[in-house]
CSV table of C-alpha atoms in Angstrom, one decimal:
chain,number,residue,atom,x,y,z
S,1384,UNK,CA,-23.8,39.9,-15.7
S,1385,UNK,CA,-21.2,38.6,-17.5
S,1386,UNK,CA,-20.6,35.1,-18.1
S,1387,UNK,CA,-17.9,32.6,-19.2
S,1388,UNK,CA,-18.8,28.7,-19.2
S,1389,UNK,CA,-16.8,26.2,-19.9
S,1390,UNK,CA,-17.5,23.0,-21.7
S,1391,UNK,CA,-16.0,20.5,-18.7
S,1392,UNK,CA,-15.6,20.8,-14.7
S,1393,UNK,CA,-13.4,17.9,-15.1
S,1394,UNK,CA,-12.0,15.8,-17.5
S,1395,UNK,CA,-9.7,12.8,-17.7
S,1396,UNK,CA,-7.8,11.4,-20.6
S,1397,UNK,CA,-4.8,9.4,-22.2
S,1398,UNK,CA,-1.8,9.8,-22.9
S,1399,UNK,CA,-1.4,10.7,-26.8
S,1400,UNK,CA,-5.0,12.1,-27.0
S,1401,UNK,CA,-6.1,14.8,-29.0
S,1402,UNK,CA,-7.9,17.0,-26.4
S,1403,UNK,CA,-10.6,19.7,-26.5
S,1404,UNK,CA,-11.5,22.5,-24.4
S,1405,UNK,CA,-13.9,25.2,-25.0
S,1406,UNK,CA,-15.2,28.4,-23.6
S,1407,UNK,CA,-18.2,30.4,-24.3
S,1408,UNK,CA,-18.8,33.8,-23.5
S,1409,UNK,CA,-22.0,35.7,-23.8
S,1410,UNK,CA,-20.7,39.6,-23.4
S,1411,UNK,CA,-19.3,40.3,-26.9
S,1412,UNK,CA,-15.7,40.5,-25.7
S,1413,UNK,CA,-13.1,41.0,-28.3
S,1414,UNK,CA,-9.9,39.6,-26.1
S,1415,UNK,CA,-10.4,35.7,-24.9
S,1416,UNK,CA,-7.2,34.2,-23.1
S,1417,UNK,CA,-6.1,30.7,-21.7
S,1418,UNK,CA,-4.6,30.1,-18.8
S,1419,UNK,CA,-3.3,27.6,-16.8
S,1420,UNK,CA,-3.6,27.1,-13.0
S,1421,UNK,CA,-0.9,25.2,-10.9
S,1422,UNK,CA,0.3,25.3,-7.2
S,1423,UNK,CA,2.9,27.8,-6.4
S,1424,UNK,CA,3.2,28.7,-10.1
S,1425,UNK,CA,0.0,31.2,-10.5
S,1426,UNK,CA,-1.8,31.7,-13.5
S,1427,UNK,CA,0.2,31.3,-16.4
S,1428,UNK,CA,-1.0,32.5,-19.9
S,1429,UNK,CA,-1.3,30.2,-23.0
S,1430,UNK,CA,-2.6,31.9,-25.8
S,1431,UNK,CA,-5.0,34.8,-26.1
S,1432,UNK,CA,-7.1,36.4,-28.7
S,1433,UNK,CA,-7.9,39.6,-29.5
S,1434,UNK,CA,-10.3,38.7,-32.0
S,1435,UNK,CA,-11.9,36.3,-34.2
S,1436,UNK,CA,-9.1,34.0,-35.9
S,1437,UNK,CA,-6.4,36.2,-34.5
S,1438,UNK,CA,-4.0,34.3,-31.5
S,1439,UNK,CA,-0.9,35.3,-29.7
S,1440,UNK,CA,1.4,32.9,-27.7
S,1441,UNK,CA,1.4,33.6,-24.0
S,1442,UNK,CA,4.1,32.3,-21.8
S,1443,UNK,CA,3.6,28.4,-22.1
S,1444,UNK,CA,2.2,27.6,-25.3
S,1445,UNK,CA,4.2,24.8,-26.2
S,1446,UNK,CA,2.3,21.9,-26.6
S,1447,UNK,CA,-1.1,24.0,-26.7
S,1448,UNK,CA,-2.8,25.4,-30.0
S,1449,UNK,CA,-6.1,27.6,-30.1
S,1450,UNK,CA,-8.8,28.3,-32.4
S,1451,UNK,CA,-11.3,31.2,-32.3
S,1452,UNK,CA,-13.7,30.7,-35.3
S,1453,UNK,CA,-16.4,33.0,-33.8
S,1454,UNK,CA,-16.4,35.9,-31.4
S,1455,UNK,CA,-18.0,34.0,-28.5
S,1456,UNK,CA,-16.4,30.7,-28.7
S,1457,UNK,CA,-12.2,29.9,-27.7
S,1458,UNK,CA,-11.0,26.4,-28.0
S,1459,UNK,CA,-7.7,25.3,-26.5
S,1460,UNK,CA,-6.0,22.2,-27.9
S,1461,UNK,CA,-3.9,19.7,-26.7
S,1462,UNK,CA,-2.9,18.4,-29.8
S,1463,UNK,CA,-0.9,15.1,-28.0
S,1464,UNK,CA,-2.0,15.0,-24.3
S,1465,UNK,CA,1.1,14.3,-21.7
S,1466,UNK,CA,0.8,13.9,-18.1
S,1467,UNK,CA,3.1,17.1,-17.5
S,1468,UNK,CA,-0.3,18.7,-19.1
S,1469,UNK,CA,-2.7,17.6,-15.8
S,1470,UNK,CA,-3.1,21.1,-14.7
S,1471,UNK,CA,-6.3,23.6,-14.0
S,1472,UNK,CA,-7.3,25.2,-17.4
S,1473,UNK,CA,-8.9,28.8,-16.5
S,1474,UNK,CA,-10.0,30.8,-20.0
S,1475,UNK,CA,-11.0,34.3,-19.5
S,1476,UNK,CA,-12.3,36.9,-21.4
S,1477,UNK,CA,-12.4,41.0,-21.2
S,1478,UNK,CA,-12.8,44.2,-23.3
S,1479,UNK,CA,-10.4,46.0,-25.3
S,1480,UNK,CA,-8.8,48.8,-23.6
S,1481,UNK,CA,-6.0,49.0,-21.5
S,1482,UNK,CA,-8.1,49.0,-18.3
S,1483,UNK,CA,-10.4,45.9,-18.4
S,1484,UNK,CA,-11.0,43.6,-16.1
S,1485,UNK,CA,-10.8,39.7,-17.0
S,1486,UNK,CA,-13.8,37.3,-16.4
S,1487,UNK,CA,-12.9,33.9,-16.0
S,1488,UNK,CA,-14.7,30.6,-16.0
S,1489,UNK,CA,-15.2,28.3,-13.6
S,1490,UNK,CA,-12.0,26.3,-14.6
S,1491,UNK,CA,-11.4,22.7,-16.3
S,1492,UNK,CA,-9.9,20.1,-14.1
S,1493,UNK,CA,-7.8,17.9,-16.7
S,1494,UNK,CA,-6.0,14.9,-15.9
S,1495,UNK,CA,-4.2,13.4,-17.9
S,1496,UNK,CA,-3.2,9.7,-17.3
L,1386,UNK,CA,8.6,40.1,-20.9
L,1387,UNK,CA,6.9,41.1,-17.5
L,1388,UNK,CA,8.0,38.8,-14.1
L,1389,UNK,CA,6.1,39.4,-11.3
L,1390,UNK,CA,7.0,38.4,-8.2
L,1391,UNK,CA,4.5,37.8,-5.3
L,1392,UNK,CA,5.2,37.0,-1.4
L,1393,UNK,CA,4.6,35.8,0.9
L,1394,UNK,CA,3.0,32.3,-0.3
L,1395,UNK,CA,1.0,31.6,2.4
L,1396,UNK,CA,-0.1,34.2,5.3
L,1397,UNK,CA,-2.4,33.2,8.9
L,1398,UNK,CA,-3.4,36.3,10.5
L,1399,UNK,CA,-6.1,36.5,13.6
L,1400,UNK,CA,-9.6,37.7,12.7
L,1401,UNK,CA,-9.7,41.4,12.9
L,1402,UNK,CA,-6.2,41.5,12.0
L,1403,UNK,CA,-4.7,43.5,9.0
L,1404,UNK,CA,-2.8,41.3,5.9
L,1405,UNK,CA,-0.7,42.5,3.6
L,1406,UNK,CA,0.6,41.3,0.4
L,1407,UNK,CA,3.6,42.5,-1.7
L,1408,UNK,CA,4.6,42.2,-5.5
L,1409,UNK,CA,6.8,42.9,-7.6
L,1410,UNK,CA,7.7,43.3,-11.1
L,1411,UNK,CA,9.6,44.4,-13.6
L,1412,UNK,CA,8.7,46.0,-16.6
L,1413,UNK,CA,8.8,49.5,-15.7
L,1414,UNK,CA,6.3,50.2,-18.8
L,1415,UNK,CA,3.4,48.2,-16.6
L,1416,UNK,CA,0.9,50.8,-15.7
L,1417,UNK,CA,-2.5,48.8,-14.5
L,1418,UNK,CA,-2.1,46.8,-11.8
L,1419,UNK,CA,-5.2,44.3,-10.9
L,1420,UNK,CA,-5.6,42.1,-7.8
L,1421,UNK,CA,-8.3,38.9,-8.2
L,1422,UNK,CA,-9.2,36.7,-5.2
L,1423,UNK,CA,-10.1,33.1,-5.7
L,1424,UNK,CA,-11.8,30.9,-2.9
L,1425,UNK,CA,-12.0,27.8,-2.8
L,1426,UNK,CA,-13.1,26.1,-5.9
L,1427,UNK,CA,-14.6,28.9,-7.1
L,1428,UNK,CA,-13.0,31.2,-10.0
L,1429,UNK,CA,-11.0,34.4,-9.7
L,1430,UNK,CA,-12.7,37.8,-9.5
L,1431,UNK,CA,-11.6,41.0,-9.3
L,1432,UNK,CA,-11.3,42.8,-6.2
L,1433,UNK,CA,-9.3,46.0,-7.0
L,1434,UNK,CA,-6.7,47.5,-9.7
L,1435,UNK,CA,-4.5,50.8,-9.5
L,1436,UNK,CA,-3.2,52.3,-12.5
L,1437,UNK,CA,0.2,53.8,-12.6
L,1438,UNK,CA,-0.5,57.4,-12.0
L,1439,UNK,CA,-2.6,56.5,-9.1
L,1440,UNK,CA,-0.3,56.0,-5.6
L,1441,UNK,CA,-3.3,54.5,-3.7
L,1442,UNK,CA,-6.6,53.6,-3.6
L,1443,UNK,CA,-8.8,52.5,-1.5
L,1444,UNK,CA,-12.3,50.2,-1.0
L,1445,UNK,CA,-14.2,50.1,2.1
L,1446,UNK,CA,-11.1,47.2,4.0
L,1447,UNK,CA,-9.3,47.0,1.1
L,1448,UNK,CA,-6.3,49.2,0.0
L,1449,UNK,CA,-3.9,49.0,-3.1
L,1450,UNK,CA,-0.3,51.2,-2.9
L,1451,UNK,CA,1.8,51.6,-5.8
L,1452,UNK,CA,5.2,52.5,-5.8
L,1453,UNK,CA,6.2,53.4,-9.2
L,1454,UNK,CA,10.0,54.1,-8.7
L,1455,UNK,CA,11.2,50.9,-6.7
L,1456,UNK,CA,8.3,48.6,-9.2
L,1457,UNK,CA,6.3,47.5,-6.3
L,1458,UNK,CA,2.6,47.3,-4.9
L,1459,UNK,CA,0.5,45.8,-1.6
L,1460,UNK,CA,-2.6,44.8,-1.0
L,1461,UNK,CA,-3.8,46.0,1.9
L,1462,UNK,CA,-6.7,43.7,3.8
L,1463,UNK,CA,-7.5,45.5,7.6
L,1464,UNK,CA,-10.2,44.0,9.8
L,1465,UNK,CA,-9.8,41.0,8.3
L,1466,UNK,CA,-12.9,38.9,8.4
L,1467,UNK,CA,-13.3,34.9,8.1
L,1468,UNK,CA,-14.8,35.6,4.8
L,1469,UNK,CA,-11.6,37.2,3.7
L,1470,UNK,CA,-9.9,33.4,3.8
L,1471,UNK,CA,-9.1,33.3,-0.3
L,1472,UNK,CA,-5.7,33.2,-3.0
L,1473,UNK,CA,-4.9,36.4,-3.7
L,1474,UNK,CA,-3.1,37.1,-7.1
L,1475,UNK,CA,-1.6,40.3,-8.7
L,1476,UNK,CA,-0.8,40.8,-11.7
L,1477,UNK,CA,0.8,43.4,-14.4
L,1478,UNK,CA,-0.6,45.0,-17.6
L,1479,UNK,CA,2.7,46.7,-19.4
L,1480,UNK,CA,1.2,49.6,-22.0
L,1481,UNK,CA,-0.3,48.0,-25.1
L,1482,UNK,CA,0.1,44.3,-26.1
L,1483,UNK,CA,-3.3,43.5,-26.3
L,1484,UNK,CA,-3.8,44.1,-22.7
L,1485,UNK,CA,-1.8,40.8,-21.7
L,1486,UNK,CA,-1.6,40.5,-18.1
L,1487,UNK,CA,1.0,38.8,-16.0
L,1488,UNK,CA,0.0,37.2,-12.4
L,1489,UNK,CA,2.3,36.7,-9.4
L,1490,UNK,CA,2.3,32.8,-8.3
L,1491,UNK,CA,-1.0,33.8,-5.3
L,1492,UNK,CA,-1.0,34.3,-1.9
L,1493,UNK,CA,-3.2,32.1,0.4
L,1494,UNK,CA,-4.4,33.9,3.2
L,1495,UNK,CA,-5.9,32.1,6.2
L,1496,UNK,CA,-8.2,34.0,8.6
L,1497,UNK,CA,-8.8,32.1,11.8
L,1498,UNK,CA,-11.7,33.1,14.0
């Protein structure tokens, strides 16, 4: 059974902070992706990863960096938190292959004030 | 890149009843076409995907149609059950890309007893 775990259910910072969010997976996949969740905007995609220190911008990164040092492990920074960046963070992972499906996490709740 | 346009936002339909749930989108080099549900507070999972040389396909109430040449598909719910009360998203895959996927902004369908 796969699983994705993430670091924080909920988290609350500044303004100006340097934030960290992680996400663990324990299935060996090679693609890890960040999204974020807000009301009547979906899932929109940060970054992704298709493998260990390789990243591609998604639709939103501004604002946002990532870091995949090992296979398991994706971090998503906010390198200067803003309020505009209170949002539900949702990272996923999947195979390679042009048919996989995505496992997410249980989501970070971040508030930034 | 890939828009994908989802409607309606919100649907009520009467236990028993069927729901159904359109997208759009408009890369016409998408071929895999997921649909996740996500209850409340809980994270998104999987509940079907079509792939482009696939019109339909069905599982037990649910039902995904593809429509290749006007770049839409529907999620078909019938004998809809309190249990089916959830945000619906669809989402895109165009060929290659490192499998990105692009949701629709999610569907919440109410089921009332």
């Amino acid at each position: 059974d796969v699983k994705v775990t993430q670091s924080s259910r909920y988290l609350v910072k500044r303004t100006g902070e340097k934030v960290f969010l992680e996400c663990v997976q324990d299935m060996d996949h090679e693609n890890m992706f960040w999204y974020r969740q807000d009301p009547g905007l979906g899932l929109r995609l940060i970054y992704f990863s298709y493998d260990v220190k390789m990243k591609e911008k998604g639709d939103i990164p501004e604002g946002y960096s990532v870091s995949r040092e090992k296979k398991e492990r994706f971090s998503l920074i906010l390198e200067s938190a803003s309020t505009n960046q209170t949002s539900m963070y949702l990272c996923a992972s999947s195979l390679p292959g042009t048919n996989t499906e995505a496992f997410f996490g249980q989501g970070t709740r971040l508030t930034v004030v | 890149g890939e828009n994908v346009e989802q409607h309606p936002s919100t649907l009520s339909v009467q236990e028993g009843d069927s729901a159904v749930i359109k997208c759009t989108y408009s890369d016409s080099a998408s071929n895999y076409f997921p649909w996740y549900k996500q209850e409340l507070g809980k994270r998104p999972q999987l509940i079907i995907d079509i792939r482009s040389n696939v019109g339909e396909k069905k599982d037990q109430r649910i039902a995904v149609t593809l429509n290749k040449t006007a770049k839409h598909f529907s999620l078909h719910i019938t004998e809809t059950q309190p249990e089916d009360s959830a945000v619906y998203f669809c989402a895109a895959r165009p060929k290659g890309g490192y499998q990105k996927v692009t949701f629709g902004t999610g569907t919440k369908l109410q089921v009332i007893p």
